[in-house]
Amino acid sequence: MHFFDELLELNGLLMSLGIGGIVGVLGWVGKLILKNKNIAEQNKQLTEQRFKMLEAANIAILHNEIYKQCSYFIEEGAVAVDDLDNLEYLWRGYRGLGGNGTGELLYNRVRELPLKGGESHSK
């Protein structure tokens, strides 16, 4: 009987080690999951920051182009239909990204200019 008691004791010890090992592995896996979640959140925040910066850069580029084109057309005193259409495409993107102010003022002034060739337009 003594042999069976020792065998049961050894079995209990092995079971304790096994359960402890399983708990240890589960804890380790949990830490990895938490670490990956934190990394994913940091990456999301960095991506959002970069997106906002790219959006601001696009607004600046569009504003600059609208400003240059509008200044030219206002100085010329007239605008060609194709140029007005191209300006419209720039303006829609600029406005869609939240741009306004000086760009809007200049754009509206160009829209009021006569078309090159003496034609009138209504937009």
Coordinates of C-alpha atoms in Angstrom, one line a residue, residues 9-106:
E9 CA 1.5 11.6 -4.0
L10 CA 3.7 11.8 -7.1
N11 CA 0.6 12.0 -9.2
G12 CA -0.7 14.9 -7.2
L13 CA 2.7 16.7 -7.5
L14 CA 2.7 16.2 -11.2
M15 CA -0.9 17.4 -11.5
S16 CA 0.0 20.5 -9.5
L17 CA 3.0 21.2 -11.7
G18 CA 0.9 20.6 -14.8
I19 CA -1.9 23.0 -13.6
G20 CA 0.7 25.5 -12.5
G21 CA 2.4 25.2 -15.9
I22 CA -1.0 25.7 -17.7
V23 CA -1.8 28.7 -15.6
G24 CA 1.7 30.1 -16.3
V25 CA 1.3 29.6 -20.0
L26 CA -2.2 31.2 -20.0
G27 CA -0.8 34.2 -18.1
W28 CA 2.0 34.5 -20.6
V29 CA -0.4 34.4 -23.5
G30 CA -2.6 37.0 -21.8
K31 CA 0.4 39.3 -21.4
L32 CA 1.2 38.9 -25.1
I33 CA -2.4 39.7 -26.1
L34 CA -2.4 42.8 -24.0
K35 CA 1.0 43.9 -25.4
N36 CA -0.3 43.4 -28.9
K37 CA -3.5 45.3 -28.1
N38 CA -1.4 48.2 -26.8
I39 CA 0.8 48.2 -29.9
A40 CA -2.3 48.1 -32.2
E41 CA -3.8 51.1 -30.3
Q42 CA -0.5 53.0 -30.7
N43 CA -0.4 52.2 -34.4
K44 CA -4.0 53.3 -34.8
Q45 CA -3.2 56.6 -33.1
L46 CA -0.1 57.1 -35.3
T47 CA -2.1 56.3 -38.4
E48 CA -4.8 58.8 -37.4
Q49 CA -2.1 61.5 -36.8
R50 CA -0.5 60.9 -40.2
F51 CA -3.9 61.0 -41.9
K52 CA -4.7 64.4 -40.3
M53 CA -1.3 65.7 -41.4
L54 CA -1.8 64.4 -45.0
E55 CA -5.2 66.0 -45.1
A56 CA -3.7 69.3 -43.9
A57 CA -1.0 69.0 -46.5
N58 CA -3.6 68.4 -49.2
I59 CA -5.6 71.4 -48.2
A60 CA -2.4 73.5 -48.3
I61 CA -1.4 72.3 -51.7
L62 CA -4.9 72.9 -53.1
H63 CA -5.1 76.3 -51.5
N64 CA -1.8 77.3 -53.1
E65 CA -2.9 76.1 -56.5
I66 CA -6.3 77.8 -56.3
Y67 CA -4.5 81.0 -55.1
K68 CA -2.1 81.0 -58.0
Q69 CA -4.6 80.2 -60.6
C70 CA -7.2 82.7 -59.3
S71 CA -4.6 85.4 -59.0
Y72 CA -3.6 84.8 -62.6
F73 CA -7.2 84.8 -64.0
I74 CA -8.1 88.0 -62.0
E75 CA -5.0 89.7 -63.3
E76 CA -6.0 88.7 -66.9
G77 CA -9.6 89.9 -66.4
A78 CA -11.1 86.8 -68.0
V79 CA -11.0 83.0 -67.8
A80 CA -11.3 80.2 -70.4
V81 CA -14.1 77.7 -69.9
D82 CA -11.6 74.8 -69.6
D83 CA -9.6 76.7 -67.0
L84 CA -12.8 77.4 -65.1
D85 CA -13.7 73.7 -65.2
N86 CA -10.2 72.8 -63.9
L87 CA -10.5 75.3 -61.1
E88 CA -13.9 73.9 -60.2
Y89 CA -12.3 70.4 -59.7
L90 CA -9.7 71.9 -57.4
W91 CA -12.3 73.9 -55.5
R92 CA -14.5 70.9 -54.9
G93 CA -11.6 68.9 -53.4
Y94 CA -10.5 71.9 -51.3
R95 CA -13.9 72.6 -50.0
G96 CA -14.6 68.9 -49.3
L97 CA -11.5 68.7 -47.1
G98 CA -12.7 71.8 -45.1
G99 CA -10.8 74.5 -46.9
N100 CA -12.5 78.0 -47.2
G101 CA -11.6 81.6 -46.5
T102 CA -9.3 83.3 -49.0
G103 CA -9.6 80.4 -51.4
E104 CA -13.3 80.7 -51.5
L105 CA -13.2 84.5 -52.0
L106 CA -10.8 84.2 -54.9

